[in-house]
Coordinates of C-alpha atoms (C1' of nucleotides) in Angstrom, one line a residue:
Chain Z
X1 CA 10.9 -22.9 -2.8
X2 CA 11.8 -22.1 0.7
X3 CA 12.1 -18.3 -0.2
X4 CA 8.9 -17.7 -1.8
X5 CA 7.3 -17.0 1.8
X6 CA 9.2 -14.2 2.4
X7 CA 7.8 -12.5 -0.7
X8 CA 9.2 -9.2 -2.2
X9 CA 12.3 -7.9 -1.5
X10 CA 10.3 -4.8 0.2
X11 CA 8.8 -7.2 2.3
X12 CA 12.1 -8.7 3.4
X13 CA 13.7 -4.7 3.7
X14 CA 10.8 -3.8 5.6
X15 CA 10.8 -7.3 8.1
X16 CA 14.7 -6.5 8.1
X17 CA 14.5 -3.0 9.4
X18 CA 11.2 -3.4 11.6
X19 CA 13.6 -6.1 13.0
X20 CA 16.8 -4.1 13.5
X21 CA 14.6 -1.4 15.5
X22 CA 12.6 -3.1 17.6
X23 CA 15.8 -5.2 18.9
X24 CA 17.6 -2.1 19.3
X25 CA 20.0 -2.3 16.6
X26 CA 19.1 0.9 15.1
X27 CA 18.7 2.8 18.1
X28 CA 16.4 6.0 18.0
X29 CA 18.0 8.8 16.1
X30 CA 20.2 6.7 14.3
X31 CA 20.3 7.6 10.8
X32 CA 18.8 5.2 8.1
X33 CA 20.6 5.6 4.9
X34 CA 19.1 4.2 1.8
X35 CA 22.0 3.0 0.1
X36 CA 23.7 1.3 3.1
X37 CA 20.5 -0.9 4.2
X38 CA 20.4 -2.0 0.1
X39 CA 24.0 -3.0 0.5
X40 CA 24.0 -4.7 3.5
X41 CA 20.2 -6.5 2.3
X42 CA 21.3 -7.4 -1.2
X43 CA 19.0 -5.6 -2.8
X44 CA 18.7 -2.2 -5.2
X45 CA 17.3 1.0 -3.2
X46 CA 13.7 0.9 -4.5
X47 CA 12.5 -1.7 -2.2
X48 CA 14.5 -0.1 0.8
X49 CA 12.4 3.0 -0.2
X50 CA 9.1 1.3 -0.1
X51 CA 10.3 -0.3 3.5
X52 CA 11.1 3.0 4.9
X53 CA 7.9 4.7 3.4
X54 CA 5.7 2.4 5.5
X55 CA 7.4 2.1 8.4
X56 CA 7.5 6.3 7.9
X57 CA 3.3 5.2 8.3
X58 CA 3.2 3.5 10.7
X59 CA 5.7 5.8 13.1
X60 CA 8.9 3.8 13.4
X61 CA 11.0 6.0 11.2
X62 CA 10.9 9.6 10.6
X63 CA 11.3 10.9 7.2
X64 CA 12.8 14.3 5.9
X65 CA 12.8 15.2 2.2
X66 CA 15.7 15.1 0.8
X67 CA 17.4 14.6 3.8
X68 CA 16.8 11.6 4.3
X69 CA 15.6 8.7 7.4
X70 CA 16.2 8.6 11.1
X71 CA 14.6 6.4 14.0
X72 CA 12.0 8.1 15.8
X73 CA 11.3 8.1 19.3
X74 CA 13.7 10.2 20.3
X75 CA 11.3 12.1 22.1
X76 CA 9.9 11.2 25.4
X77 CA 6.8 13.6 25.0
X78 CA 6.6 10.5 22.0
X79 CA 6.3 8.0 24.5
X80 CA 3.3 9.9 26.4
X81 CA 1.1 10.3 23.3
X82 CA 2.0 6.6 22.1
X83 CA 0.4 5.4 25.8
X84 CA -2.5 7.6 25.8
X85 CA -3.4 6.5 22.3
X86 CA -3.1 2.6 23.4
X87 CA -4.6 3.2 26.4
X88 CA -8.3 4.2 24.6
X89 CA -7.8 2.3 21.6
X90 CA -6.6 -1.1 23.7
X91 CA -9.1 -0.6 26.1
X92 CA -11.9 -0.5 23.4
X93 CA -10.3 -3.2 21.9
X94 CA -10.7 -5.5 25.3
X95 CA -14.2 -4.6 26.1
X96 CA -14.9 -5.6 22.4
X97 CA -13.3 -9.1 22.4
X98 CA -14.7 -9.7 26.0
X99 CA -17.6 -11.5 25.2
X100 CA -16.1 -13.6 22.4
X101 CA -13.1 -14.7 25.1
X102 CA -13.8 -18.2 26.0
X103 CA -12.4 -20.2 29.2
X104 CA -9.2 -21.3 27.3
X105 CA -8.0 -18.0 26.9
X106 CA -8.8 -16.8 30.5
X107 CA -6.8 -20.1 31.7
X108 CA -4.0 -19.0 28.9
X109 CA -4.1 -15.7 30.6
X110 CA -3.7 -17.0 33.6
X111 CA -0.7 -18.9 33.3
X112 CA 1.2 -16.1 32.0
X113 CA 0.2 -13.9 34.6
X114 CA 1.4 -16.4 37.2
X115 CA 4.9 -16.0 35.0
X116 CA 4.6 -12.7 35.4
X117 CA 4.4 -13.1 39.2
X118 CA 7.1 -15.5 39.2
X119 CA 9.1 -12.7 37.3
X120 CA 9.2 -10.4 39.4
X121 CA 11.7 -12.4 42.1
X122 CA 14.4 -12.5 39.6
X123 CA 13.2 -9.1 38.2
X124 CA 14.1 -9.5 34.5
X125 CA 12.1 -6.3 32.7
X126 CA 12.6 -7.6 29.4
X127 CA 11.0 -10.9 30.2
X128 CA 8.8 -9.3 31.8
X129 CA 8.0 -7.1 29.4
X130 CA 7.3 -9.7 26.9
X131 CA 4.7 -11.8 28.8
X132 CA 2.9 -8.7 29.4
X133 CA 2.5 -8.3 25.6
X134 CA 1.6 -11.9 25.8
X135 CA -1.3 -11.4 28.1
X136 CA -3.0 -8.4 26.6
X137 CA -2.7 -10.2 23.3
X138 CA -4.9 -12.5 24.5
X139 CA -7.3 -10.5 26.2
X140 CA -7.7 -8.0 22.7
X141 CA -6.5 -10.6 19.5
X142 CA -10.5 -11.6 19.5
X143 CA -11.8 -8.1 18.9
X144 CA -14.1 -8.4 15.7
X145 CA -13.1 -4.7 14.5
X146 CA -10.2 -5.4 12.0
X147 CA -9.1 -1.4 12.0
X148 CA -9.2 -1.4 15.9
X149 CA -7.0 -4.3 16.3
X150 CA -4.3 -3.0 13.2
X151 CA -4.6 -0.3 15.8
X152 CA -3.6 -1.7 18.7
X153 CA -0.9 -3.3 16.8
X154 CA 0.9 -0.4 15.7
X155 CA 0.6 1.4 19.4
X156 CA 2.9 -2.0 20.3
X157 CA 4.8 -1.8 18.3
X158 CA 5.6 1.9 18.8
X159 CA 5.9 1.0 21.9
X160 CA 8.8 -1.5 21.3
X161 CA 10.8 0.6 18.8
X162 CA 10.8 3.5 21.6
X163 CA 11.7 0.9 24.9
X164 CA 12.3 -2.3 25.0
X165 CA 11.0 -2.5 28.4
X166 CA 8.9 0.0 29.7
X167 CA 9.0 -1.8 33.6
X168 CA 13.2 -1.1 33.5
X169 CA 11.8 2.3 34.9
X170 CA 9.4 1.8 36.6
X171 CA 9.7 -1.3 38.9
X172 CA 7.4 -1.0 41.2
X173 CA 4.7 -0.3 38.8
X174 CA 5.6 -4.3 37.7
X175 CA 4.1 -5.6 41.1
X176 CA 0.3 -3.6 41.0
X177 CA 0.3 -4.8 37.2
X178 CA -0.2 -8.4 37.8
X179 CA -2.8 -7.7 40.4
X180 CA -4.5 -5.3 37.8
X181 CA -4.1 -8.5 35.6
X182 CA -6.6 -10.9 38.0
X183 CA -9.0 -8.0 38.5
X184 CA -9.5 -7.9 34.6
X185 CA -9.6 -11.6 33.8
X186 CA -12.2 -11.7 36.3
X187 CA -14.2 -8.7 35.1
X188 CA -14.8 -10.7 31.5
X189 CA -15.1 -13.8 33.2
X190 CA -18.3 -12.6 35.4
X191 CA -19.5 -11.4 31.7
X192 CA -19.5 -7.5 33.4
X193 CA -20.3 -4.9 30.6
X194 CA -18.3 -3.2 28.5
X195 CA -18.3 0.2 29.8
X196 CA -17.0 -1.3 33.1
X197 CA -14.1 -3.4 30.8
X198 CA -13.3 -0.8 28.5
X199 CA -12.5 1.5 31.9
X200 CA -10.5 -1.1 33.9
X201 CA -8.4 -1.9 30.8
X202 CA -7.8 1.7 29.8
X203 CA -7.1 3.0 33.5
X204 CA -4.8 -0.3 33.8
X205 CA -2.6 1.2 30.9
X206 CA -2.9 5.1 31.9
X207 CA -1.7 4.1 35.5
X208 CA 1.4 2.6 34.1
X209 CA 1.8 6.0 32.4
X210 CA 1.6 7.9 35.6
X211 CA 3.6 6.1 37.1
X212 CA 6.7 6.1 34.4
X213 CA 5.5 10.2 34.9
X214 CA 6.0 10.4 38.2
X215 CA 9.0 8.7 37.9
X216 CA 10.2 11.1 35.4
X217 CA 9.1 14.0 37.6
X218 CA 11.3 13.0 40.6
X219 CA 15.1 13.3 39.0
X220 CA 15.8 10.6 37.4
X221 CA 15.5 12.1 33.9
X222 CA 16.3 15.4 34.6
X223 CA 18.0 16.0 31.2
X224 CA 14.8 17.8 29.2
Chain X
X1 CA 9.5 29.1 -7.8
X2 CA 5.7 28.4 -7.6
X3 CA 5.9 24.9 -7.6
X4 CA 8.4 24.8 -5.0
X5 CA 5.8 24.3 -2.6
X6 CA 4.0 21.3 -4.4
X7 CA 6.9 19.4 -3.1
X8 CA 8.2 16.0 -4.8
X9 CA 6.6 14.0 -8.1
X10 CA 5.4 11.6 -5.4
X11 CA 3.6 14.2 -3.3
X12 CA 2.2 14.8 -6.1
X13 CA 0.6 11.6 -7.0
X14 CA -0.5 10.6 -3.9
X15 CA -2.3 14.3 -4.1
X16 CA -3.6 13.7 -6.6
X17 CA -4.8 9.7 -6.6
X18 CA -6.3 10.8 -3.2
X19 CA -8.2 13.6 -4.8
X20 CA -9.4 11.6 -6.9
X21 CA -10.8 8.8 -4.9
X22 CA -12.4 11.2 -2.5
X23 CA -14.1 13.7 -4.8
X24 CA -15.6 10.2 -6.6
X25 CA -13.2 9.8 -10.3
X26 CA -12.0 6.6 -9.1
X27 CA -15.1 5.0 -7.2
X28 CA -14.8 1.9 -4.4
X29 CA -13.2 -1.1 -6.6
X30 CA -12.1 0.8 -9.2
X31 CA -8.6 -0.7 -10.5
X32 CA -5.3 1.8 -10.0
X33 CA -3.1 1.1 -12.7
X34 CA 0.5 2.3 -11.8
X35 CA 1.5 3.1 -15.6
X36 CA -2.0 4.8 -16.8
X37 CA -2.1 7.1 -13.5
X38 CA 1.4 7.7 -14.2
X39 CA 1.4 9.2 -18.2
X40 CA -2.2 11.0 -16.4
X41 CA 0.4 13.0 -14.2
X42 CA 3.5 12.8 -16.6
X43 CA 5.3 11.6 -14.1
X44 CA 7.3 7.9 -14.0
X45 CA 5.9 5.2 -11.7
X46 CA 8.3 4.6 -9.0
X47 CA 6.8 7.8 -7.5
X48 CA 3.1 6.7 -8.0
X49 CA 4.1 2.9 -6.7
X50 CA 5.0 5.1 -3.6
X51 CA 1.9 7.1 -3.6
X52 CA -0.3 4.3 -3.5
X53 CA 1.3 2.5 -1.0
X54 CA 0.5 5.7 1.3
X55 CA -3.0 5.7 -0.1
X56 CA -2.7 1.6 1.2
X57 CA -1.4 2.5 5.1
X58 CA -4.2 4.9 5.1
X59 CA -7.2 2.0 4.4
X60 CA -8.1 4.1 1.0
X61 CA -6.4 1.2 -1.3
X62 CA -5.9 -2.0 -1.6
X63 CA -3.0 -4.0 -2.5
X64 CA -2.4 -6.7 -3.8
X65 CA 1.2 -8.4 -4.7
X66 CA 2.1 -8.9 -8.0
X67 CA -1.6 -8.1 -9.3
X68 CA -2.7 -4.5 -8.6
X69 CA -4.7 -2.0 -6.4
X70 CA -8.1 -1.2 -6.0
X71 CA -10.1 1.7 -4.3
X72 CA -11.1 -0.3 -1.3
X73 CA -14.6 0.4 0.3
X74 CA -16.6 -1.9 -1.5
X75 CA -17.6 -3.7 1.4
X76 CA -20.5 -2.2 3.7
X77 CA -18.9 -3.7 6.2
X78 CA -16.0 -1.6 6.1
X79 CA -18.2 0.8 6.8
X80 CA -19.3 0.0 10.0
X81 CA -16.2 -0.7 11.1
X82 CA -14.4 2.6 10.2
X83 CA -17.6 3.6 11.9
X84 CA -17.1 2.4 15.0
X85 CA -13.2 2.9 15.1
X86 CA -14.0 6.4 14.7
X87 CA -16.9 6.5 17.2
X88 CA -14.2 5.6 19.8
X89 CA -11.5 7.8 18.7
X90 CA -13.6 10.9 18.0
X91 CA -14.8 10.2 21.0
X92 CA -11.2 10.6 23.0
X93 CA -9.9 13.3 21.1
X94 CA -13.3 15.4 21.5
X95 CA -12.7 14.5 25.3
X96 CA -9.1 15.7 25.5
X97 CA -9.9 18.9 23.3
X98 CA -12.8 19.9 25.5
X99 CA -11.0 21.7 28.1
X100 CA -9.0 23.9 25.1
X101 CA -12.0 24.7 23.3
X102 CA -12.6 28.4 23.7
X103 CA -15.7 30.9 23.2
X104 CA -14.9 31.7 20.4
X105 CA -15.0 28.1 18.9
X106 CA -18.4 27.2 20.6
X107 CA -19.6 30.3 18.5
X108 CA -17.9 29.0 15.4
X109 CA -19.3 25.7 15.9
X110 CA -22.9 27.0 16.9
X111 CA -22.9 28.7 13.8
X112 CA -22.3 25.7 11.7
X113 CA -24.5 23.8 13.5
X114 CA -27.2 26.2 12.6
X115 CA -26.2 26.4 8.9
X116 CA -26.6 22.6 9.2
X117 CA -30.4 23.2 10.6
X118 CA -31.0 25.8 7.4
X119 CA -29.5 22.6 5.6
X120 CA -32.6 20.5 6.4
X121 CA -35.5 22.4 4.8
X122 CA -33.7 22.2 1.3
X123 CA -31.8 19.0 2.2
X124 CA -28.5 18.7 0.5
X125 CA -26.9 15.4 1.9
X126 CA -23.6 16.9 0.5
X127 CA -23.4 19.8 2.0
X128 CA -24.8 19.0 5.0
X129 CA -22.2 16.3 5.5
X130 CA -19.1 18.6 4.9
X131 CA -20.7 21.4 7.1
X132 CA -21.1 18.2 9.7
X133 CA -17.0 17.8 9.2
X134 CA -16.9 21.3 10.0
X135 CA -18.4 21.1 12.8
X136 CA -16.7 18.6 14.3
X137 CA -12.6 19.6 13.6
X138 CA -13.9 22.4 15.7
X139 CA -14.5 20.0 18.6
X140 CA -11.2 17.6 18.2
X141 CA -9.0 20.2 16.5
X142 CA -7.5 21.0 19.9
X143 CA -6.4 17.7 20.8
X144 CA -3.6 17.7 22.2
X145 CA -2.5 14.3 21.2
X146 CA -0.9 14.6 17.7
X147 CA -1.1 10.4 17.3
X148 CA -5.5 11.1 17.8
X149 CA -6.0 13.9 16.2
X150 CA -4.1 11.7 12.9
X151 CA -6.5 8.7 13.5
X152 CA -9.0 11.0 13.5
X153 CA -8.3 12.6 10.2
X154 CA -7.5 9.0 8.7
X155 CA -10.7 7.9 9.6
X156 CA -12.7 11.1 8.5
X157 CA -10.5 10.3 5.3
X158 CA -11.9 6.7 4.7
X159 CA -15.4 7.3 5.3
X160 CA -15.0 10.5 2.9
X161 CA -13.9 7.9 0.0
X162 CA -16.4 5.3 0.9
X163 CA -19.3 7.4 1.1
X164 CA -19.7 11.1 -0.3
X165 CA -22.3 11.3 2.3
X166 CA -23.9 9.0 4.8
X167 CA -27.2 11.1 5.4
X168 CA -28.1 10.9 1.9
X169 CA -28.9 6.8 3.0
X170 CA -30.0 8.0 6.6
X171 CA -31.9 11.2 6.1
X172 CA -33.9 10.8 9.4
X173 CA -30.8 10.9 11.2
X174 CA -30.0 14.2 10.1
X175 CA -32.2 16.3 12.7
X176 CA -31.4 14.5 15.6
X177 CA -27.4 14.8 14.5
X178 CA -28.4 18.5 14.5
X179 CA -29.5 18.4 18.3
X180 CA -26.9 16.3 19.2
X181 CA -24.6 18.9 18.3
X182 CA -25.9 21.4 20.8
X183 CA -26.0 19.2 23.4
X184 CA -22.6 18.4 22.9
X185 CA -21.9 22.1 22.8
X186 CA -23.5 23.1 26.2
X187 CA -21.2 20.1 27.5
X188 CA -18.4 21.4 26.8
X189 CA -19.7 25.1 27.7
X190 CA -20.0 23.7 31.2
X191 CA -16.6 21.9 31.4
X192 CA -18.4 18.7 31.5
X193 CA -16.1 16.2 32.9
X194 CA -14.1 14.2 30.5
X195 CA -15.9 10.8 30.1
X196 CA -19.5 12.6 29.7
X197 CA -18.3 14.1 27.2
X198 CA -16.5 11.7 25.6
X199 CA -19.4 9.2 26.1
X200 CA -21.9 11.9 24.2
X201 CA -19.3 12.3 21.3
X202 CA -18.9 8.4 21.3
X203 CA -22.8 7.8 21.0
X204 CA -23.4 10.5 18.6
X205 CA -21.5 8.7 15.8
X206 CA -22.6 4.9 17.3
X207 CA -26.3 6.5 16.4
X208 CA -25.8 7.0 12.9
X209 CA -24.2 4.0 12.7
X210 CA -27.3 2.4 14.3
X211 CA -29.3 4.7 11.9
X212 CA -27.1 3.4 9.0
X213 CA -27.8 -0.7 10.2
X214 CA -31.3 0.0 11.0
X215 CA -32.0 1.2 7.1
X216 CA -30.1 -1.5 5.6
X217 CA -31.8 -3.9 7.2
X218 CA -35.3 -2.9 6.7
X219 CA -34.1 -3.8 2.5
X220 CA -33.0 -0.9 0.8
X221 CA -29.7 -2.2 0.5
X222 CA -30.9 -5.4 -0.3
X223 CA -28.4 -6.0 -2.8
X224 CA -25.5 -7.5 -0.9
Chain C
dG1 C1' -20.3 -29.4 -24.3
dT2 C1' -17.0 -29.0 -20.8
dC3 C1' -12.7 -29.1 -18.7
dA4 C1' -7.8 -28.8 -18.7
dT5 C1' -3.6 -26.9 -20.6
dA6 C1' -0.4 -24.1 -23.1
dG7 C1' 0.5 -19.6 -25.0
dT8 C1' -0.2 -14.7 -24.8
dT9 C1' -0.8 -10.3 -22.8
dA10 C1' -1.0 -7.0 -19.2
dT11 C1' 0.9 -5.5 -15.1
dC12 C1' 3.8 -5.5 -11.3
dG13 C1' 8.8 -5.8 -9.1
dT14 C1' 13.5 -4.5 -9.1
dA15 C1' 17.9 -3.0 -10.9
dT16 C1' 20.7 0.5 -12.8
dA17 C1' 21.6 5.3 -14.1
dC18 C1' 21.5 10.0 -13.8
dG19 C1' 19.9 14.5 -12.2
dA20 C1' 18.6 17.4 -8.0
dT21 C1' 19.2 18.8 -3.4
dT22 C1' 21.4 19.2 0.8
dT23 C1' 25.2 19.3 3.9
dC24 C1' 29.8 19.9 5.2
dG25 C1' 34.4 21.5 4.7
dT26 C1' 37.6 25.0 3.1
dA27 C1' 39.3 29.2 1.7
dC28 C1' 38.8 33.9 1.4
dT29 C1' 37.6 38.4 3.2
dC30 C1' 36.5 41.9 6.6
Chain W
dG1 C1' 39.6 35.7 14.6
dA2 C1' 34.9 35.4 12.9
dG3 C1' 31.8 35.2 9.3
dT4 C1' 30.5 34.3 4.6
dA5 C1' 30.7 32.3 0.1
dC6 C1' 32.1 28.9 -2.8
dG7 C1' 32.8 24.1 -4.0
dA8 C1' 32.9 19.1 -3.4
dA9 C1' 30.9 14.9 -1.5
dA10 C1' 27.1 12.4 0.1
dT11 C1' 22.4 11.3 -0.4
dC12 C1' 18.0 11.5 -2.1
dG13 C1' 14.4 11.6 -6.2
dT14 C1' 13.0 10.0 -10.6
dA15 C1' 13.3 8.0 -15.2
dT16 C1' 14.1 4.1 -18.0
dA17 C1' 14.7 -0.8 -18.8
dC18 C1' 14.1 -5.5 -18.2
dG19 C1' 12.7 -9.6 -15.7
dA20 C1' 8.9 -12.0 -13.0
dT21 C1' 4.3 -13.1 -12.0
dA22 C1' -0.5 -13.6 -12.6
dA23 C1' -4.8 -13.2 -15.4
dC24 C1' -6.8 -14.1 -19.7
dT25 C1' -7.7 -16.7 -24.0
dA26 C1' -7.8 -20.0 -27.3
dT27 C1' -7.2 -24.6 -28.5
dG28 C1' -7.4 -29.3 -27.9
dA29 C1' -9.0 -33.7 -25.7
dC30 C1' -12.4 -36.3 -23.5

DNA sequence: GTCATAGTTATCGTATACGATTTCGTACTC
DNA sequence: GAGTACGAAATCGTATACGATAACTATGAC
C-alpha cells in the first residue's frame, strides 16, 4: 500500500525524468530515447510517452516527430526569455500575495535570507541557489491566482533544468541579492502598494539578468 | 501527398477535440470519452489519450485519474482568473512588442478597431469579439519573447472555450473597449515608454474584467 | 423507508505487437 | 576522391488486447 501514492506509471516516468533533469543527469541535449527510459523504469513505452509529452508542455524536453526527444535548454538565448518571462509573471505573483503574507512568513523570510548572507563566506552557488528558491517561495506561494502561481512554477523549474545555479556565474550579483531581499520584505511589511511591489520584485529578477548579460558580454562565453 | 501536412493521428485529435471545444460541440463540463472521440475520428485511443493530455497542459480539460476528462471552464471563477493572468501577460508582451510595431500595423489595427465601432450599431457579440482578437495579435504579435507570446495565445485559447464571447454578458463595455483601443494606439504611435504602455494594455483587460464582476453581481448571474 | 453492501458495467491504464519513418553506413559510379 | 543511391538498423507511431479502477445499481437488512 505504500505504492499507491506514487500513482500511475506515467506519473512515476514523468517524476523520474523531471528528476534526472533537474539534477543534471540528463544534461541539455542529451537524447531521450523512449525505449531506454521504459527499460531502465520498468515499464512499457506508453507511459514514457505520456511523461515526455508533458514535460514537451511544460519546456523541459524538446520534441521532434519521428525523430524523437532531446533536453532543451541548450540555448542560452533560452535562458534570457525563461528570466524575462519570470520576472513579470513572479513579480505579479509577489505583489498579489503581499497582502495575504502574514508576520510568520516575513520572519521565515528572514531567516533564510540571513543563510543566504551567511552563504556567501563559503560561497557555495548551489546552496545558495536553493535558499534563494526558498525565499521567493514564500514571498509568491500565497498568491490567490491558481494559473499565475502554476506559472511561476514552471519558469523555476525551467530555470533548474537549464542551470543548476544561476549565481556560479555571476558571483557578485549573489551579494546585492540579499540586500534586494530586506528591501522587499520591508516593502510588504509597510503594506506599500502593489504597483510599487510588483516593480521591486520584477526589477530584482531582471537585474540578475543583466548582470549574467554583462557577464556574458565580457568573454567569458565567447563561444556563440 | 495532401495529408502529409496534417501530420500524425495525434495531431490530429488534439485538432480536432480542440476545435471542438472552442467552436462550442463539446460545451464547459462536457465528458471526453477516449473510445467515443476515438471511433468519431477512426483513429485508436493511444493517440487521443495523448491529445487530451495536451488539451489538459493547456487549462482546456480536465483530468482526472482513472475516471475521465471534462471540458473545464465551468467555474466563473476560472474566468476571472484566466482574466487576470492574461491582463498581466498581455500587458508585457504588448509592452515588449510596442517598439516593433510598424505603420503599417497601427493602420491594420486602426482599421479593425473601426470595423469593431461599425460592430456596435448592429451589435454582434461574436464578431465583435474575434475582430477584438484581431486587434490585439496586431499589438503582441511582435513580441519578441517566444515563452509570452505562447502564454498569450494559451490564455486567448482558454477564454475562447469558456466563453464564445464576453461582451455578449458585458455589452456596455464594448464602447469604451473601442476607445481604449485608440488610445492605446496613439501610445504606441508616440513610442510611449514601456510601463505606460504596458500599464494601459494591463487595465484595458482588468476593466472588462471589472465590467464582467460588476454585472454578475448586480444578479444576472444569480445562479451560482 | 433508508442505509449499507455486493455485483455489474463503463472507462481508464498499460503491455505487447507491428507498421512507418528517419538516419546512418556502405557500396557503387562518375 | 567525392558524391549519390541503396539498404539496414534504430526509433517512433498506432492498433489491439487485457487488466485495473471507479461509478452505478440492485438487493438485502435494519
Amino acid at each position: 500500500m505504500t505504492e499507491t501514492a506514487v500513482g500511475s506509471k506515467s506519473e512515476q516516468a514523468y517524476a523520474a525524468v523531471k528528476a534526472r533533469i533537474v539534477e543534471g543527469t540528463y544534461t541539455p541535449g542529451y537524447r531521450l530515447v523512449l525505449a531506454k527510459i521504459a527499460e531502465d523504469l520498468g515499464v512499457s513505452v506508453v507511459p514514457v510517452r505520456e511523461a515526455i509529452r508533458r514535460l514537451e508542455a511544460e519546456g523541459l524536453v524538446k520534441f521532434e516527430r519521428n525523430v524523437g526527444a532531446t533536453v532543451s535548454g541548450i540555448d542560452p538565448t533560452e535562458y534570457l526569455y525563461t528570466m524575462q518571462t519570470l520576472s513579470i509573471i513572479e513579480g505579479a505573483a509577489t505583489a498579489l500575495s503581499a497582502p495575504l503574507i502574514g508576520a510568520v512568513d516575513i520572519a521565515r523570510a528572514r531567516a533564510v535570507n540571513a543563510e543566504m548572507r551567511d552563504c556567501l563566506e563559503h560561497f557555495d552557488p548551489v546552496r545558495f541557489t536553493a535558499l534563494n528558491q526558498d525565499f521567493h517561495s514564500v514571498l509568491f506561494e500565497h498568491c490567490p491566482n491558481p494559473h499565475i502561481l502554476d506559472l511561476v512554477h514552471r519558469g523555476w523549474n525551467r530555470l533548474a533544468s537549464i542551470r543548476a545555479s544561476t549565481f556560479r556565474f555571476v558571483p557578485g550579483r549573489a551579494q546585492e541579492s540579499v540586500k534586494e531581499h530586506e528591501a522587499l520584505l520591508q516593502l510588504i511589511e509597510s503594506n506599500a502598494d502593489a504597483d510599487t511591489i510588483e516593480q521591486a520584485a520584477r526589477r530584482h529578477r531582471s537585474a540578475t539578468l543583466d548582470a549574467y548579460l554583462a557577464q556574458s558580454k565580457a568573454g567569458s562565453v565567447s563561444a556563440h
